[in-house]
Amino acid sequence: MAEQTERAYQYQPGVFQNTKLAAKKKSSGALKRWYCDVGLGFKTPKEAIEGTYIDKKCPFTSGTISIRGRILTGVVVSTKMKRTIVIRREYLHYIPKYNRYEKRHKNLSAHLSPAFIGVEAGDQVTVGQCRPISKTVRFNVLKVQKKIVKGAGAKQFTKF
Amino acid sequence: MTGASLNATSHHHQQKHGSTSTNVAGMKNRMKQSNAVGISRDSRHKRNATGAKRAHYRKKRKFELGRQSANTKIGAKRIHSVRVRGGNTKFRALRLDAGNFAWGSEHTTRKCRVISVKYNSTNNELVRTNTLVKGCIVEIDATPFRQWFESHYALPLGRRGKKPHDGHEEGLNKPRSNHVTRKVNERKEGFKVDQALDDQFVTGRVLARVSSRPGQSGRCDGYILEGKELEFYSRKIRSKGK
């Protein structure tokens, strides 16, 4: 019941919770959970399958979000939003006159499913494009690679 | 004034389903017409993600239009039909009194009277004004379900103290053929109704959740709350009452 924090009852729409058979097997205590494979070789996290969170924008436990289009990677800049993160994607832009490059970056907001716990600033993250989730969010986090602890901070330039 | 096409929507208000044309309604038509132009669903009026103010470079388009909300109340059925994009129709229910409600675990659906709105997770105002929207918790009249239950299982439902009413006894003890009696006894075996639900049937009122969109389909359909969900909403309603 820890996930019922909102004013409306949180549940997975595809799962019917009150079948009579379920009443007989109440000993297990756990509700049936729906999860899916997002495709493209991405492994669905264990927490998505075993957890109890309800997130209608999670690509693994919601039937309404499909991952299609672009798959991008970036470095996490901030995790202060509720269930969404800001990613920084760096790239080099070529100036033909001087035959040289300049550093540029773009920020991107991506939805972070509760299946991924312990995501901090500096982690590398793979995001996949999905339908618009909010005003600025069109991507959903698919994979997290934790930061290797070194001296360098996240804001320093790292090319992918 | 833009919108010969926008005016078309108001003309259809004149053909109302199940309600009489009055002068008041005529006035409402004119008001609806002007307001329909006012509400738009574009994002060009909003600031960018960066915070920049977007320049206003074009007028509102018809495909971005929004309409007044239905604010469906409880009462004698009053439904207006609206012509929408593509020539299709939406049924704007302004007043509804009954809907098709489902008892999920028993796999039956019955048409029940809607009595009042008990809880709305979004807005307490909508509870106070008894406005029907998708996802709100309502109290429905339980008698159609009780009648079905008693004729299906031949067990009393929601009966405290042995006071037999004339109508109800029919369901329990109606004459059944041998074949039907055998089936009914099979169903009865080891079957028990959830205590929380049974309590509701005693009062004749059951909590249900609306799952259709009355302002779009013109219907107030839903499902009876059971199990964890019922617990959750009962607690919310009780704490509200305090």
Coordinates of C-alpha atoms in Angstrom, one line a residue:
Chain A
M1 CA 0.0 0.0 0.0
A2 CA 3.1 2.3 0.1
E3 CA 2.5 3.3 -3.5
Q4 CA -1.0 4.8 -2.8
T5 CA 0.2 8.3 -2.2
E6 CA -2.2 10.1 -4.5
R7 CA -5.8 11.2 -3.9
A8 CA -7.0 8.6 -6.5
Y9 CA -6.5 4.9 -6.3
Q10 CA -3.4 3.9 -8.2
Y11 CA -3.6 0.7 -10.2
Q12 CA -2.6 -0.9 -13.4
P13 CA -5.6 -0.5 -15.8
G14 CA -5.0 -3.9 -17.5
V15 CA -5.1 -5.9 -14.3
F16 CA -8.4 -6.7 -12.7
Q17 CA -7.9 -6.9 -9.0
N18 CA -11.1 -8.4 -7.7
T19 CA -11.5 -11.8 -9.4
K20 CA -13.1 -14.4 -7.2
L21 CA -10.2 -16.8 -7.8
A22 CA -7.8 -14.1 -6.4
A23 CA -9.9 -14.0 -3.2
K24 CA -9.3 -17.7 -2.7
K25 CA -5.6 -17.4 -3.2
K26 CA -5.3 -14.3 -1.0
S27 CA -2.4 -16.0 0.9
S28 CA 0.1 -14.8 -1.7
G29 CA -0.8 -11.2 -0.8
A30 CA 0.8 -9.8 -3.9
L31 CA -1.3 -8.4 -6.7
K32 CA -0.9 -9.6 -10.2
R33 CA 1.5 -7.3 -12.1
W34 CA 1.6 -6.4 -15.8
Y35 CA 4.9 -5.7 -17.4
C36 CA 6.3 -5.8 -20.9
D37 CA 9.4 -5.9 -22.9
V38 CA 10.1 -2.6 -24.6
G39 CA 12.0 -4.2 -27.5
L40 CA 15.1 -3.1 -29.2
G41 CA 17.2 -5.4 -27.0
F42 CA 16.5 -3.4 -23.8
K43 CA 16.2 -5.6 -20.7
T44 CA 13.3 -4.8 -18.5
P45 CA 14.6 -4.1 -15.0
K46 CA 13.9 -6.5 -12.1
E47 CA 12.4 -3.8 -10.1
A48 CA 9.8 -3.2 -12.8
I49 CA 8.7 -6.9 -12.6
E50 CA 8.9 -7.4 -8.8
G51 CA 8.1 -3.9 -7.6
T52 CA 4.8 -2.5 -6.5
Y53 CA 5.0 1.1 -7.9
I54 CA 2.3 2.3 -10.3
D55 CA 3.5 4.7 -13.0
K56 CA 1.4 5.3 -16.1
K57 CA 4.4 6.7 -18.0
C58 CA 6.8 3.9 -17.3
P59 CA 7.7 2.1 -20.5
F60 CA 7.9 -1.3 -18.7
T61 CA 4.7 -1.4 -16.7
S62 CA 2.4 0.8 -18.7
G63 CA 0.6 -0.4 -21.8
T64 CA 0.3 3.1 -23.1
I65 CA 3.9 4.0 -23.7
S66 CA 5.8 2.5 -26.6
I67 CA 9.4 3.3 -27.4
R68 CA 9.9 4.2 -31.1
G69 CA 12.0 6.7 -33.0
R70 CA 15.2 7.9 -31.6
I71 CA 17.4 6.3 -29.0
L72 CA 19.8 8.8 -27.4
T73 CA 22.3 8.8 -24.6
G74 CA 23.3 11.5 -22.2
V75 CA 24.6 12.4 -18.8
V76 CA 22.2 13.1 -16.0
V77 CA 22.3 16.7 -14.8
S78 CA 19.4 16.9 -12.3
T79 CA 17.0 14.5 -10.7
K80 CA 15.0 17.1 -8.7
M81 CA 11.8 16.7 -10.7
K82 CA 9.2 14.2 -9.7
R83 CA 9.9 11.0 -11.7
T84 CA 11.7 12.9 -14.5
I85 CA 15.4 13.9 -15.0
V86 CA 17.3 16.4 -17.1
I87 CA 20.0 15.0 -19.4
R88 CA 22.8 16.8 -21.0
R89 CA 23.9 15.8 -24.5
E90 CA 27.2 17.2 -25.7
Y91 CA 28.4 17.4 -29.3
L92 CA 31.0 19.2 -31.4
H93 CA 29.9 21.6 -34.1
Y94 CA 32.3 22.2 -37.0
I95 CA 33.1 25.7 -38.2
P96 CA 34.4 25.4 -41.8
K97 CA 36.1 28.7 -42.0
Y98 CA 38.5 27.9 -39.2
N99 CA 38.5 24.2 -39.8
R100 CA 37.9 23.6 -36.1
Y101 CA 35.2 22.5 -33.7
E102 CA 33.3 24.1 -30.9
K103 CA 31.6 22.5 -27.9
R104 CA 27.8 22.7 -27.8
H105 CA 25.3 21.0 -25.6
K106 CA 21.5 20.5 -25.5
N107 CA 19.4 19.6 -22.4
L108 CA 16.7 17.1 -22.6
S109 CA 14.0 16.1 -20.1
A110 CA 13.3 12.4 -19.8
H111 CA 10.8 10.5 -17.8
L112 CA 12.5 8.3 -15.2
S113 CA 10.5 5.2 -14.2
P114 CA 10.6 4.2 -10.5
A115 CA 12.1 0.9 -11.7
F116 CA 15.4 2.8 -11.8
I117 CA 16.5 3.5 -8.2
G118 CA 19.6 5.4 -7.2
V119 CA 20.0 7.5 -10.3
E120 CA 22.2 10.5 -9.5
A121 CA 23.8 13.4 -11.4
G122 CA 26.7 12.2 -13.5
D123 CA 25.2 8.9 -14.5
Q124 CA 25.2 7.9 -18.1
V125 CA 21.7 7.2 -19.3
T126 CA 20.1 5.8 -22.5
V127 CA 16.7 7.2 -23.4
G128 CA 14.2 6.2 -26.0
Q129 CA 11.7 8.4 -27.8
C130 CA 8.0 8.0 -27.0
R131 CA 4.9 10.0 -27.4
P132 CA 4.7 13.4 -25.7
I133 CA 4.4 12.8 -22.0
S134 CA 4.2 16.4 -20.9
K135 CA 5.0 19.8 -22.2
T136 CA 8.7 19.1 -22.7
V137 CA 9.1 15.4 -22.1
R138 CA 9.2 13.1 -25.1
F139 CA 11.8 10.6 -23.9
N140 CA 11.8 7.7 -21.4
V141 CA 14.8 6.3 -19.6
L142 CA 15.6 2.8 -20.7
K143 CA 19.0 2.0 -19.2
V144 CA 21.3 3.5 -16.6
Q145 CA 25.0 3.2 -16.4
K146 CA 26.3 4.4 -13.1
K147 CA 29.1 7.0 -13.0
I148 CA 32.6 5.7 -12.5
V149 CA 34.0 7.6 -9.6
K150 CA 36.9 9.7 -10.8
G151 CA 38.0 13.3 -10.3
A152 CA 36.0 14.9 -13.1
G153 CA 32.5 16.4 -12.6
A154 CA 29.4 16.0 -14.8
K155 CA 29.7 19.5 -16.3
Q156 CA 33.1 18.7 -17.9
F157 CA 33.0 17.9 -21.6
T158 CA 32.7 14.2 -22.4
K159 CA 32.2 13.1 -26.0
F160 CA 30.1 10.0 -26.7
Chain B
M1 CA -16.2 37.7 -36.7
T2 CA -14.5 34.5 -37.8
G3 CA -16.2 31.2 -38.0
A4 CA -19.1 30.5 -40.2
S5 CA -18.0 27.0 -39.6
L6 CA -17.9 27.6 -35.8
N7 CA -21.5 28.8 -35.9
A8 CA -22.5 25.3 -37.2
T9 CA -21.9 23.8 -33.8
S10 CA -24.4 26.0 -32.1
H11 CA -27.2 25.2 -34.6
H12 CA -27.1 21.6 -33.6
H13 CA -27.9 22.5 -30.0
Q14 CA -31.4 23.3 -31.2
Q15 CA -32.0 19.5 -31.7
K16 CA -32.0 18.3 -28.2
H17 CA -32.5 14.8 -27.0
G18 CA -35.3 14.4 -24.5
S19 CA -35.8 18.0 -23.4
T20 CA -38.0 20.8 -24.4
S21 CA -36.9 23.9 -26.3
T22 CA -37.3 27.0 -24.2
N23 CA -36.3 30.6 -24.5
V24 CA -33.7 30.0 -21.8
A25 CA -32.1 27.3 -23.9
G26 CA -32.1 29.7 -26.9
M27 CA -30.2 32.2 -24.9
K28 CA -27.8 29.5 -23.9
N29 CA -27.2 28.8 -27.6
R30 CA -26.0 32.2 -28.3
M31 CA -23.7 32.2 -25.2
K32 CA -22.3 28.8 -26.2
Q33 CA -21.5 30.1 -29.7
S34 CA -19.4 33.0 -28.5
N35 CA -17.6 31.0 -25.8
A36 CA -16.7 28.3 -28.3
V37 CA -14.6 30.8 -30.1
G38 CA -12.9 31.8 -26.9
I39 CA -11.5 28.4 -25.8
S40 CA -8.6 27.1 -27.8
R41 CA -6.3 24.2 -27.2
D42 CA -3.2 25.5 -28.8
S43 CA 0.2 25.8 -27.2
R44 CA 1.2 28.9 -29.1
H45 CA 0.1 31.1 -26.2
K46 CA 2.4 29.3 -23.8
R47 CA 6.0 30.1 -23.1
N48 CA 8.8 27.9 -24.5
A49 CA 10.6 25.3 -22.5
T50 CA 13.4 27.9 -22.2
G51 CA 11.0 30.5 -20.8
A52 CA 10.9 32.6 -24.0
K53 CA 7.6 34.3 -24.8
R54 CA 6.3 33.1 -28.1
A55 CA 5.4 35.7 -30.7
H56 CA 1.7 35.8 -31.7
Y57 CA 1.8 35.4 -35.5
R58 CA -1.4 33.7 -36.4
K59 CA -5.0 33.6 -35.4
K60 CA -6.7 30.7 -33.6
R61 CA -7.5 27.9 -35.9
K62 CA -10.7 25.9 -35.9
F63 CA -8.9 22.6 -35.4
E64 CA -7.5 24.0 -32.1
L65 CA -11.0 24.7 -30.7
G66 CA -12.2 23.8 -27.3
R67 CA -15.7 23.7 -26.0
Q68 CA -17.4 24.5 -22.7
S69 CA -17.3 21.6 -20.3
A70 CA -20.5 19.6 -19.7
N71 CA -20.6 19.7 -15.9
T72 CA -23.0 16.8 -15.9
K73 CA -25.4 16.9 -13.0
I74 CA -27.7 14.3 -11.6
G75 CA -31.3 14.7 -12.7
A76 CA -33.8 13.9 -15.4
K77 CA -31.8 12.9 -18.6
R78 CA -30.8 15.8 -20.7
I79 CA -28.3 15.2 -23.5
H80 CA -27.3 17.6 -26.3
S81 CA -25.5 16.3 -29.4
V82 CA -22.6 18.2 -30.8
R83 CA -21.3 18.0 -34.3
V84 CA -17.5 17.6 -34.1
R85 CA -14.5 17.4 -36.4
G86 CA -15.0 15.0 -39.3
G87 CA -18.8 15.2 -39.1
N88 CA -18.9 12.9 -36.1
T89 CA -21.2 13.4 -33.1
K90 CA -20.5 13.7 -29.4
F91 CA -23.3 13.5 -26.8
R92 CA -22.9 16.1 -24.2
A93 CA -24.8 14.9 -21.2
L94 CA -26.0 17.8 -19.1
R95 CA -28.1 15.8 -16.7
L96 CA -28.1 12.1 -16.1
D97 CA -29.9 9.9 -13.6
A98 CA -28.9 6.3 -14.4
G99 CA -26.1 4.4 -15.9
N100 CA -24.9 0.9 -16.7
F101 CA -22.8 -0.4 -13.8
A102 CA -20.8 -3.5 -13.7
W103 CA -20.1 -5.9 -10.8
G104 CA -16.7 -7.1 -12.0
S105 CA -16.2 -10.1 -9.8
E106 CA -19.7 -11.4 -10.5
H107 CA -19.4 -10.5 -14.2
T108 CA -22.8 -8.8 -14.4
T109 CA -23.9 -5.4 -15.4
R110 CA -27.2 -3.7 -14.5
K111 CA -28.7 -0.3 -15.2
C112 CA -28.8 1.5 -11.9
R113 CA -29.9 4.9 -10.7
V114 CA -27.1 7.3 -9.7
I115 CA -27.9 8.9 -6.4
S116 CA -25.1 11.2 -5.5
V117 CA -21.4 11.9 -6.0
K118 CA -19.4 10.9 -3.0
Y119 CA -15.8 11.7 -3.8
N120 CA -13.7 13.3 -6.5
S121 CA -10.0 12.9 -6.3
T122 CA -9.5 16.2 -8.3
N123 CA -11.9 18.7 -7.0
N124 CA -14.1 18.9 -3.9
E125 CA -16.3 21.5 -5.6
L126 CA -17.4 18.8 -8.0
V127 CA -18.5 16.7 -5.1
R128 CA -20.5 19.5 -3.6
T129 CA -22.3 20.3 -6.8
N130 CA -22.8 16.6 -7.6
T131 CA -21.0 16.8 -10.9
L132 CA -20.5 13.5 -12.8
V133 CA -17.2 13.0 -14.4
K134 CA -15.0 10.1 -15.3
G135 CA -13.3 8.7 -12.3
C136 CA -15.6 10.1 -9.7
I137 CA -17.0 7.9 -7.0
V138 CA -20.8 7.8 -6.9
E139 CA -23.4 6.1 -4.8
I140 CA -25.8 4.0 -6.9
D141 CA -29.0 2.3 -6.2
A142 CA -28.2 -1.3 -5.4
T143 CA -31.6 -3.0 -6.0
P144 CA -31.0 -4.3 -9.5
F145 CA -27.9 -6.1 -8.3
R146 CA -29.6 -7.4 -5.3
Q147 CA -32.4 -8.8 -7.4
W148 CA -29.9 -10.4 -9.8
F149 CA -27.9 -11.9 -6.9
E150 CA -30.8 -13.4 -5.1
S151 CA -32.2 -15.0 -8.2
H152 CA -28.8 -16.2 -9.4
Y153 CA -27.5 -17.6 -6.1
A154 CA -30.7 -18.0 -4.0
L155 CA -28.9 -16.4 -1.1
P156 CA -30.1 -13.3 0.7
L157 CA -27.9 -10.3 0.2
G158 CA -27.7 -7.4 2.6
R159 CA -30.5 -8.6 4.8
R160 CA -30.2 -7.8 8.5
G161 CA -33.0 -9.1 10.8
K162 CA -35.4 -11.4 9.1
K163 CA -37.9 -8.9 7.7
P164 CA -39.1 -10.3 4.4
H165 CA -40.3 -7.6 2.0
D166 CA -42.9 -8.7 -0.5
G167 CA -40.9 -8.0 -3.7
H168 CA -37.6 -9.5 -2.5
E169 CA -38.9 -12.9 -1.6
E170 CA -39.7 -13.5 -5.2
G171 CA -36.0 -13.6 -6.2
L172 CA -35.1 -15.9 -3.4
N173 CA -37.9 -18.4 -3.6
K174 CA -39.1 -18.2 -7.2
P175 CA -40.2 -21.5 -8.7
R176 CA -37.3 -23.1 -10.4
S177 CA -37.0 -26.2 -12.6
N178 CA -34.9 -29.1 -11.3
H179 CA -32.1 -28.3 -13.8
V180 CA -32.0 -24.7 -12.7
T181 CA -32.1 -25.6 -9.0
R182 CA -29.2 -27.9 -9.4
K183 CA -27.1 -25.2 -11.1
V184 CA -28.0 -22.7 -8.4
N185 CA -26.9 -25.1 -5.7
E186 CA -23.6 -25.7 -7.5
R187 CA -23.0 -22.0 -7.5
K188 CA -23.8 -21.6 -3.9
E189 CA -21.1 -24.0 -2.8
G190 CA -18.3 -22.3 -0.8
F191 CA -19.4 -18.9 -2.0
K192 CA -19.2 -15.8 0.2
V193 CA -19.7 -12.2 -0.5
D194 CA -17.1 -9.7 0.7
Q195 CA -18.1 -8.3 4.1
A196 CA -17.5 -4.7 3.0
L197 CA -19.8 -5.1 0.0
D198 CA -22.5 -6.9 2.0
D199 CA -22.6 -3.9 4.4
Q200 CA -23.3 -1.6 1.5
F201 CA -26.1 -3.8 0.2
V202 CA -27.8 -3.5 3.6
T203 CA -28.3 0.3 3.0
G204 CA -29.4 -0.3 -0.6
R205 CA -26.6 2.0 -1.8
V206 CA -23.4 0.8 -3.3
L207 CA -20.2 2.8 -4.1
A208 CA -19.2 2.7 -7.7
R209 CA -16.7 4.5 -9.9
V210 CA -17.7 6.2 -13.1
S211 CA -15.6 4.9 -16.0
S212 CA -17.3 6.6 -19.0
R213 CA -17.0 10.2 -20.0
P214 CA -20.5 11.7 -19.6
G215 CA -19.6 14.9 -21.5
Q216 CA -18.3 12.9 -24.5
S217 CA -20.5 9.8 -24.8
G218 CA -23.5 11.0 -22.9
R219 CA -23.5 8.0 -20.6
C220 CA -22.6 7.5 -17.0
D221 CA -21.3 3.9 -16.9
G222 CA -19.0 2.4 -14.4
Y223 CA -18.1 -0.4 -12.0
I224 CA -18.8 -1.3 -8.4
L225 CA -15.9 -0.7 -6.1
E226 CA -14.5 -3.9 -4.6
G227 CA -11.6 -5.0 -2.5
K228 CA -8.6 -2.7 -2.0
E229 CA -10.1 0.0 -4.1
L230 CA -13.2 0.0 -2.1
E231 CA -11.2 0.2 1.1
F232 CA -9.1 3.1 -0.3
Y233 CA -12.1 5.2 -1.3
S234 CA -14.2 4.4 1.8
R235 CA -11.4 5.7 3.9
K236 CA -11.1 8.8 1.8
I237 CA -14.8 9.5 2.1
R238 CA -14.9 8.9 5.8
S239 CA -11.9 11.2 6.4
K240 CA -13.6 13.8 4.3
G241 CA -16.8 13.6 6.3
K242 CA -14.8 14.5 9.4

